[in-house]
CSV table of C-alpha atoms in Angstrom, one decimal:
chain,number,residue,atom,x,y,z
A,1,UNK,CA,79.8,115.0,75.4
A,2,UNK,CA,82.7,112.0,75.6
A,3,UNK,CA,83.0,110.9,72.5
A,4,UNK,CA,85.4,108.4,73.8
A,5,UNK,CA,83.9,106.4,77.2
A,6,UNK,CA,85.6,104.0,79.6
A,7,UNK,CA,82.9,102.9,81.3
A,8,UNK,CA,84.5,101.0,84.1
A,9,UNK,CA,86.7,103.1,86.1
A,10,UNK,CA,88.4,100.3,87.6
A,11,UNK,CA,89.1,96.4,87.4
A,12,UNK,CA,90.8,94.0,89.5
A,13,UNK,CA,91.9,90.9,88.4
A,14,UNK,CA,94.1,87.6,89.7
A,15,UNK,CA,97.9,87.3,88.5
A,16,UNK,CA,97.6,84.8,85.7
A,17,UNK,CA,94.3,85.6,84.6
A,18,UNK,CA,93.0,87.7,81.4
A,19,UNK,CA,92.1,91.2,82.0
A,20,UNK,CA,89.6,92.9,79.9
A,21,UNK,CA,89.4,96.5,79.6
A,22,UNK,CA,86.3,98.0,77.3
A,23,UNK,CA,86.0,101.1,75.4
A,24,UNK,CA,83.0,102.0,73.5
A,25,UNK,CA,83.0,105.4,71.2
A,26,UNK,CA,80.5,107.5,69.6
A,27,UNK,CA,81.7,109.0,66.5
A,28,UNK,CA,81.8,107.1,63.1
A,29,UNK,CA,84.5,109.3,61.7
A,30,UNK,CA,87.1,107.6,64.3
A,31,UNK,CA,89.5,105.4,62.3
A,32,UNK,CA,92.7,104.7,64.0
A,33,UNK,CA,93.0,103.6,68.1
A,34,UNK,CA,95.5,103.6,70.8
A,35,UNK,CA,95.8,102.2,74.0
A,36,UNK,CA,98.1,104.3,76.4
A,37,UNK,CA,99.4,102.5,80.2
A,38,UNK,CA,99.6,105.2,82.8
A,39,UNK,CA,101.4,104.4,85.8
A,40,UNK,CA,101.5,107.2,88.9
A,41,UNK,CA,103.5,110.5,88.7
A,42,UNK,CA,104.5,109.4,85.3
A,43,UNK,CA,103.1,110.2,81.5
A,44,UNK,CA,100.9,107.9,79.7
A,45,UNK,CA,103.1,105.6,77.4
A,46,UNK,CA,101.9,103.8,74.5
A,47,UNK,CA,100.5,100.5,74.2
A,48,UNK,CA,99.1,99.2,71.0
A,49,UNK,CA,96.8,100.5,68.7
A,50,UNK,CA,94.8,99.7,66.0
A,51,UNK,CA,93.8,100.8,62.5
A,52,UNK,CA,89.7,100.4,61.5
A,53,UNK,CA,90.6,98.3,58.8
A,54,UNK,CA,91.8,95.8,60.7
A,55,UNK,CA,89.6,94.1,63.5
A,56,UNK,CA,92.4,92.7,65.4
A,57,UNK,CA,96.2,93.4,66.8
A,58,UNK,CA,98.8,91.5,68.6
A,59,UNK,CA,101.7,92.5,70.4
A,60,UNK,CA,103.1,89.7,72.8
A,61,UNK,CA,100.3,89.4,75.8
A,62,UNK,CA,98.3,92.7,74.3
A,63,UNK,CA,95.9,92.3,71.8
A,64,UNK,CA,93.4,94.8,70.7
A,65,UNK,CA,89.7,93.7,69.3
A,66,UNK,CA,87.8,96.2,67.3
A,67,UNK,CA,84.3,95.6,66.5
A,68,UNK,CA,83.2,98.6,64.3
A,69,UNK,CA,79.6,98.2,64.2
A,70,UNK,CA,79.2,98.5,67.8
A,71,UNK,CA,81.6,100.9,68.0
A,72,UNK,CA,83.6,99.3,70.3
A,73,UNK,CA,87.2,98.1,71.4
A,74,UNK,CA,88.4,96.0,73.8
A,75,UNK,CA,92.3,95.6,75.6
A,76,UNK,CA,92.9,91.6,76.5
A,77,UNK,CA,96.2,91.3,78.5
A,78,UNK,CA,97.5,87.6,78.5
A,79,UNK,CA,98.7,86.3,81.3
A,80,UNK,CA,97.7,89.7,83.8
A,81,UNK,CA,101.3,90.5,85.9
A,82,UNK,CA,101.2,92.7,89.2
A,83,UNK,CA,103.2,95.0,86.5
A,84,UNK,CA,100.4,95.7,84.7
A,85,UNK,CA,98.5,97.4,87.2
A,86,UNK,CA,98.1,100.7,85.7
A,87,UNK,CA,95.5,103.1,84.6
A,88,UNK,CA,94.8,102.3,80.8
A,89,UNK,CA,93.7,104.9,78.4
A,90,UNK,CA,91.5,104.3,75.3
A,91,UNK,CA,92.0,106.8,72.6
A,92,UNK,CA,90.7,107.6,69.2
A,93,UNK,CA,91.2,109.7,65.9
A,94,UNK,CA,89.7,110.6,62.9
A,95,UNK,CA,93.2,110.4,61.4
A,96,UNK,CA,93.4,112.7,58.0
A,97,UNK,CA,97.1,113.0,59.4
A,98,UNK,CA,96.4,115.0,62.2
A,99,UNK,CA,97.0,112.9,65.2
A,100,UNK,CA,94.3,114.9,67.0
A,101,UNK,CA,93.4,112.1,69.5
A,102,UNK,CA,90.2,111.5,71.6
A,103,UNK,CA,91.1,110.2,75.3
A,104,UNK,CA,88.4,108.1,77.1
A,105,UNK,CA,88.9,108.7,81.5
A,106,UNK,CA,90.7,105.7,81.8
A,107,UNK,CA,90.3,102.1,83.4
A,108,UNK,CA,92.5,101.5,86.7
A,109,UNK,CA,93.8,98.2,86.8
A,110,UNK,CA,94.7,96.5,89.3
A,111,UNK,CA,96.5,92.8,89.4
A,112,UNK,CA,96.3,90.9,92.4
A,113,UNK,CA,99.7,88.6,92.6
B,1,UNK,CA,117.3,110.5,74.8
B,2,UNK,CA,116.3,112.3,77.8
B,3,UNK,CA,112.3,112.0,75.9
B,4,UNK,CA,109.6,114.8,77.2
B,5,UNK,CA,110.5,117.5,79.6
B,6,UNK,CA,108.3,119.4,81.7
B,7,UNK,CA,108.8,122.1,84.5
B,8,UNK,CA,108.0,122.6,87.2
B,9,UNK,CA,106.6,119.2,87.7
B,10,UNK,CA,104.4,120.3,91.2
B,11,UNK,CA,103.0,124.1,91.3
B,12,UNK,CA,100.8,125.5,94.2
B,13,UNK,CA,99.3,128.5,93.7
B,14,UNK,CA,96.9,131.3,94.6
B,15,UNK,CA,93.7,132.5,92.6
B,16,UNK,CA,94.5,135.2,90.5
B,17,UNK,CA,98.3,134.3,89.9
B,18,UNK,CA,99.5,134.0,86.4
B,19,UNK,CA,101.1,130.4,86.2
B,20,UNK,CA,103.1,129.0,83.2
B,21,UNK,CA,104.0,125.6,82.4
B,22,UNK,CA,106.8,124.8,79.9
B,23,UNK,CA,107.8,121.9,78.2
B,24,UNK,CA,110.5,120.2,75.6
B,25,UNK,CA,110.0,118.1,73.0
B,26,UNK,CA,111.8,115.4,72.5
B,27,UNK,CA,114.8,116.7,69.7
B,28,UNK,CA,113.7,116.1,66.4
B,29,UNK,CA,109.8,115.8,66.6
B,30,UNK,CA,108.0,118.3,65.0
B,31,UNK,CA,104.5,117.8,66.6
B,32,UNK,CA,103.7,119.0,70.5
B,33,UNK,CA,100.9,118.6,72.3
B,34,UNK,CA,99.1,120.0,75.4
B,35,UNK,CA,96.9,118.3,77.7
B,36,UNK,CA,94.8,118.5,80.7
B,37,UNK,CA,93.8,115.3,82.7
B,38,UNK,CA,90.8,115.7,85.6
B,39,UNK,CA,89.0,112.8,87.3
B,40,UNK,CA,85.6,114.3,85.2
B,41,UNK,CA,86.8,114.6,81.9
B,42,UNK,CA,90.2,112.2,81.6
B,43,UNK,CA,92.4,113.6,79.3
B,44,UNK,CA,91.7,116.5,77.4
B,45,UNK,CA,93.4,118.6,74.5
B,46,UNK,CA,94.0,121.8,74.7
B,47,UNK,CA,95.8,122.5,71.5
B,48,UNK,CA,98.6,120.9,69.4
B,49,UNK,CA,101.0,122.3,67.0
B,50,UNK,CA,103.0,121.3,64.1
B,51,UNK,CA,106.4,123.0,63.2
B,52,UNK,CA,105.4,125.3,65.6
B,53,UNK,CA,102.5,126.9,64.5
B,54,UNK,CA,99.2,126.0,66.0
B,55,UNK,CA,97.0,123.7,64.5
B,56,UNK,CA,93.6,123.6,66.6
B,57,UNK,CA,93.1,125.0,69.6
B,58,UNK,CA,89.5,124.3,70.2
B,59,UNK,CA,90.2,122.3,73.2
B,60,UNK,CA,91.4,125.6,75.1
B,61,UNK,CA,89.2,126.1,77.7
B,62,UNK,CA,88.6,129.8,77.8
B,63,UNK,CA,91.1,133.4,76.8
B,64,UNK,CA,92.6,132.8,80.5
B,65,UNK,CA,94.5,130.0,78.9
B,66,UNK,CA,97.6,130.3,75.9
B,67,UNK,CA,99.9,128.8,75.0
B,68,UNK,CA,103.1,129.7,72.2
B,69,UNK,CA,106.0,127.4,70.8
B,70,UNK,CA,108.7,130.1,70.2
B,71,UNK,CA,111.0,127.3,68.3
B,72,UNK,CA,111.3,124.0,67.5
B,73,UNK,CA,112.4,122.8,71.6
B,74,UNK,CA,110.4,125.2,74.0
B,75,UNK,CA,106.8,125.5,74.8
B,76,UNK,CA,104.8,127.2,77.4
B,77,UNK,CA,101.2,127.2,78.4
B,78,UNK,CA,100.0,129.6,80.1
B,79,UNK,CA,97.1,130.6,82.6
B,80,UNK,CA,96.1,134.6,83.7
B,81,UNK,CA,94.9,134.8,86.3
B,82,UNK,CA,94.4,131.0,87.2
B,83,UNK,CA,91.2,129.8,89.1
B,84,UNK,CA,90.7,126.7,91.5
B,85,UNK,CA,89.2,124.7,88.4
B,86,UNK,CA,92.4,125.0,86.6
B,87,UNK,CA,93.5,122.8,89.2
B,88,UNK,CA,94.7,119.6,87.4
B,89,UNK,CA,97.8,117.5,85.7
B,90,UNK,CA,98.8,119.2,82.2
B,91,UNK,CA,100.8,117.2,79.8
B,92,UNK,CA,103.0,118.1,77.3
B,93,UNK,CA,103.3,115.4,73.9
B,94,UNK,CA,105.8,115.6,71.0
B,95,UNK,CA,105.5,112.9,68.0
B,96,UNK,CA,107.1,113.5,64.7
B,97,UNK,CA,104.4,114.8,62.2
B,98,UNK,CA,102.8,111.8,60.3
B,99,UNK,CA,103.4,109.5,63.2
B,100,UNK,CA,100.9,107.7,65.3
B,101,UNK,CA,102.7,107.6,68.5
B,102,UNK,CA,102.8,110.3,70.8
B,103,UNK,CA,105.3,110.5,73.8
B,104,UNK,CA,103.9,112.2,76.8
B,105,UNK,CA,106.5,113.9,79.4
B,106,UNK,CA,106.2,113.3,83.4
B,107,UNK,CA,103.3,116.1,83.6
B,108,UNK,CA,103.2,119.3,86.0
B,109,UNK,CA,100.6,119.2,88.8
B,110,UNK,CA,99.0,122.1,89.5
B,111,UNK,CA,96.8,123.2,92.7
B,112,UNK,CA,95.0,126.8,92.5
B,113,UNK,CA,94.1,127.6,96.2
């Protein structure tokens, strides 16, 4: 069962414009999210993440949404560069200081220039 | 910083062969992680240590798999005897313990023929 789900496994989207990418999780316990970039033959790096006391983070054209009660979480990138095209990872944990993280399959975006 | 290091990065192999992947964390963290990334399932862990002892290794698929982290810079996973569904990427992750982020190294792709 994925806990974690990325239901689109791809997106396209024009230079310029917003890209959304959508996560939705299943298990209540999850309080702290990540966002990973994956680009080919390399490891995922990270993004931005977001604590579940918050319902919002920024960082420059990245900027997580978390709505709890739907259990989702949303990645908007501001203006979208051919650079960006990437596979995105959602990830979640139930924190209590393990870092044990649940990864959704990932979204590949792509950004038309 | 020369950050996550894994060897080999490609291995080919036959059914039946023991394989072993290794992996070193960047110098300093205290917290390594392997994972397994297929279309199907994304990415997966398979177990994660802290000051080199295991922590959970419920994500290990079955006895065929182990892994070890002799000291504080050296890992290994391990698979005897490997079967075409091991075929995959594996990822190795250091983070220091108490931190959110994780850095993941380049990966090893393996094919079992």
């Amino acid at each position: 069962d994925q806990q974690v789900k990325q239901n689109s496994p791809s997106l396209s989207v024009q230079e310029g414009r917003i890209s959304i990418l959508n996560c939705d999780y299943t298990n209540s316990m999850f309080d702290y999210f990540l966002w990973y970039k994956k680009y080919p033959a390399e490891g995922p790096t990270f993004l931005i993440s977001i604590s579940s006391i918050k319902d919002k983070n920024e960082d420059g054209r990245f900027t997580v949404f978390l709505n709890k009660s739907a259990k989702h979480l949303s990645l908007h990138i501001v203006p979208s560069q051919p650079g960006d095209s990437a596979v995105y990872f959602c990830a979640a944990s139930a924190t209590s200081g393990t870092y044990k993280y649940i990864f959704g399959t990932g979204t590949r975006l792509k950004v038309l220039a | 910083d020369a950050g996550v290091i894994q060897s080999p990065r490609h291995e080919v192999t036959e059914m039946g062969q023991e394989v072993t992947l290794r992996c070193k964390p960047i110098s300093g963290h205290n917290s390594l992680f392997w994972y397994r990334q297929t279309m199907m399932r994304g990415l997966e862990l398979l177990i994660y240590f802290n000051n080199n002892v295991p922590i959970d290794d419920s994500g290990m698929p079955e006895d065929r798999f182990s892994a070890k982290m002799p000291n504080a810079s050296f890992s290994t996973l391990k698979i005897q005897p490997s079967e075409p569904r091991d075929s995959a990427v594996y990822f190795c992750a250091s983070s220091l313990m108490g931190k959110e982020t994780q850095y993941f190294g380049p990966g090893t792709r393996l094919l079992v023929l």
